[in-house]
Amino acid sequence: MIMKKQISKLFVAAGIVAMATSCIDDDMIDRVDFRNYYKTETDAQTAINGVYSTLYSFDYHKWSWVIAHPCFEDCMYATGGAANQLSMNAIGGNTSDLTNPWTALYGAINAANAVIRYVPEIEFKNENDRNRIIAEAHFLRGFYYYDLVRLYAGKSGIPLHTEPVEDMSNVYHQDTAAKHVYNLIIDDFKYAAGKNPDGSLRLPLYKNLQAEAGRVTNGAAYAYLADVHNTLGEWDLAVKYADTVIRSNQYKLIQNYADLWDINLEAAANDEKIFYVPFYQDKEAAQRTSLGTAVTFLYNPSGVNLDGTALSGNPQMKGQGFNRVQKWFIRFFHDDMENLGYSDGTKSNADADLIYKDYRIETTWWRNFKSRNNTTGVLGDKSAYPASGGAHDDWGYIRKYIDPNGVNNWTNGNDYVRMRFADMYLIQAEAYNELGEYEKACEAIDKIRERARHADGQERQWPKFLSQTREDNIGRTLSKDEFRWLVFMERGLEFAGENRRFFDLKRMRKDDNTMMYDYMMNTYIPNMAAKYPAFVNSTTVLAERKKWWPKPFTEVDRNPGVQQNPGY
């Protein structure tokens, strides 16, 4: 369904998705007639395509999601335009990149509710084909609610819609406490992971689905069950569901971490991608509505060229570099600032000394590149922190999203990954630590570090292992709180530029009484000046009100049951 040749079908059903359950005009209701729409198998297939289509939306993964998240993380910030306003905390209930995802996701939920309500009434040649579509709708509804509740719930929660909007009687719902939203999310993922009456799986296994990029699998349902229970601190269940994915033998850590981000090797990298959005070099549509991504343009340095080929964007710029990396974050790993086994901190920043450092460091961040001067057109050598030599660009940049054949700023073919197999080991590491099973927690982290040590095939001695049963370990046992910090930073390196950090900041704890967000905002960042490069926008990147995104002003204004989040 999500194969290249079928992608255009996604937007055949886009009109269904547009009938949102919030921020909806009253005169739109008369045009929503789901009951007369769902008649045939083809109707059902088109409808579920519409639920998928939001994944590609400009207001979600194509633009708003990837430009906004770095502005809410302690390890990144933004310059220029709307991104800079987000980073500087100049935001409110009418900031489109923060409020448009609300409308897009509720629209998709409305479409999913219609599938769940009406597809069971359609006669299919194969009953399991119908069951699969319904299971996909449950998964996607749970997935969209999972993002909504973590972004917008605040103290009052978010509206919970479980039926399609068909008249004015169920347009506006009041906020529902987050715990009830999470109950629905868990139920939806469990349903998606379930079985048909004949004992077969409602959703296929990944290895039976490799030709259908981006479509939901049984493994994705179990992976998100693990993730949700980890978010809720239900450690036994987090371990259980992560283990289900690991033991399914459907996924693996691909050998070379760098290959995850090589656009020419995306098909092979799918063995590690549990759920992702497969973007394309779509030349047939306008920039805003194309099936390509803007992340390549947003994260690469301005004017960057590789081997004489410009990367992404218009012919003059090929990257804008709005979203940048805080220099302290790179140095933390590059120089192993807290002796957690990431590198030999005595070695220099020179390329020749990279073998003494975690391979993920050079893979994740730009070190040097050629940049075209917009006035003269001349290519000049640039180096980004912490490399030396050449004209110093003085910033860090994410290097994971490169597409030499990108069509324009908003139309690049880099897949956007939401869940990887590496997540399962890091979820287990965190959960085992909370359960007091230190050695198992170490073993889970070491699975990730073992892949990093393999590098590009030339084995390295970094990062060091944690388990005392391995010879080349860090040489000490960590306390529970120290291990929490290690997992937080390990996730930061492994998933840098993948927009996970904001959720980690709010979910994780530095100790039993301190949210990691509060620790970074009130303690770590204010006291880092003595050993780290300056933190950019130190008083605005993290702020009390930025723990939640604002709900749309139009929603709060029209619906008295929806409360705005504090500070907006």
CSV table of N, CA, C and O in Angstrom, one decimal, residues 34 45 101 149 210 215 235 248 380 445 448 492 494 517 546 559:
chain,number,residue,atom,x,y,z
A,34,PHE,N,-19.8,9.6,6.2
A,34,PHE,CA,-19.0,8.4,6.2
A,34,PHE,C,-19.9,7.2,5.9
A,34,PHE,O,-19.5,6.2,5.3
A,45,GLN,N,-9.9,0.4,1.4
A,45,GLN,CA,-8.5,0.6,1.2
A,45,GLN,C,-8.1,2.1,1.0
A,45,GLN,O,-7.1,2.6,1.5
A,101,PRO,N,0.2,20.6,14.0
A,101,PRO,CA,0.1,19.2,14.3
A,101,PRO,C,-1.1,18.7,15.0
A,101,PRO,O,-1.6,17.6,14.8
A,149,VAL,N,-0.8,13.3,23.2
A,149,VAL,CA,-0.8,13.3,24.7
A,149,VAL,C,0.5,13.8,25.3
A,149,VAL,O,0.6,14.4,26.3
A,210,GLN,N,8.2,-6.8,3.3
A,210,GLN,CA,9.4,-5.9,2.9
A,210,GLN,C,9.1,-5.1,1.7
A,210,GLN,O,9.7,-4.0,1.5
A,215,ARG,N,4.4,0.4,5.9
A,215,ARG,CA,3.1,-0.1,6.4
A,215,ARG,C,3.3,-0.7,7.8
A,215,ARG,O,4.3,-1.2,8.1
A,235,TRP,N,7.6,-0.9,34.3
A,235,TRP,CA,8.9,-1.4,33.8
A,235,TRP,C,8.8,-2.9,33.4
A,235,TRP,O,9.4,-3.3,32.4
A,248,SER,N,11.4,-12.0,18.3
A,248,SER,CA,10.6,-12.3,17.1
A,248,SER,C,11.5,-12.6,15.9
A,248,SER,O,11.1,-13.2,14.9
A,380,GLY,N,34.3,26.9,-0.5
A,380,GLY,CA,35.4,27.1,0.4
A,380,GLY,C,35.3,26.0,1.5
A,380,GLY,O,34.3,25.4,1.8
A,445,ILE,N,22.5,-2.2,27.1
A,445,ILE,CA,23.3,-1.1,26.6
A,445,ILE,C,24.5,-1.6,25.8
A,445,ILE,O,24.8,-1.1,24.7
A,448,ILE,N,24.1,-2.1,22.1
A,448,ILE,CA,24.2,-0.9,21.3
A,448,ILE,C,25.6,-0.5,21.1
A,448,ILE,O,26.1,-0.2,20.0
A,492,GLY,N,20.7,10.0,23.8
A,492,GLY,CA,21.0,11.2,23.2
A,492,GLY,C,21.9,11.1,22.0
A,492,GLY,O,21.7,11.7,20.9
A,494,GLU,N,22.7,8.0,20.4
A,494,GLU,CA,22.2,7.0,19.5
A,494,GLU,C,21.1,7.6,18.6
A,494,GLU,O,21.0,7.3,17.4
A,517,TYR,N,14.1,17.0,32.8
A,517,TYR,CA,14.0,18.3,32.2
A,517,TYR,C,14.4,19.4,33.2
A,517,TYR,O,15.1,20.3,32.9
A,546,LYS,N,7.6,25.5,28.2
A,546,LYS,CA,8.0,24.7,27.0
A,546,LYS,C,7.9,23.2,27.3
A,546,LYS,O,8.2,22.4,26.4
A,559,ASN,N,-14.0,26.0,22.2
A,559,ASN,CA,-14.4,24.8,23.0
A,559,ASN,C,-14.1,25.1,24.5
A,559,ASN,O,-13.0,25.1,24.9
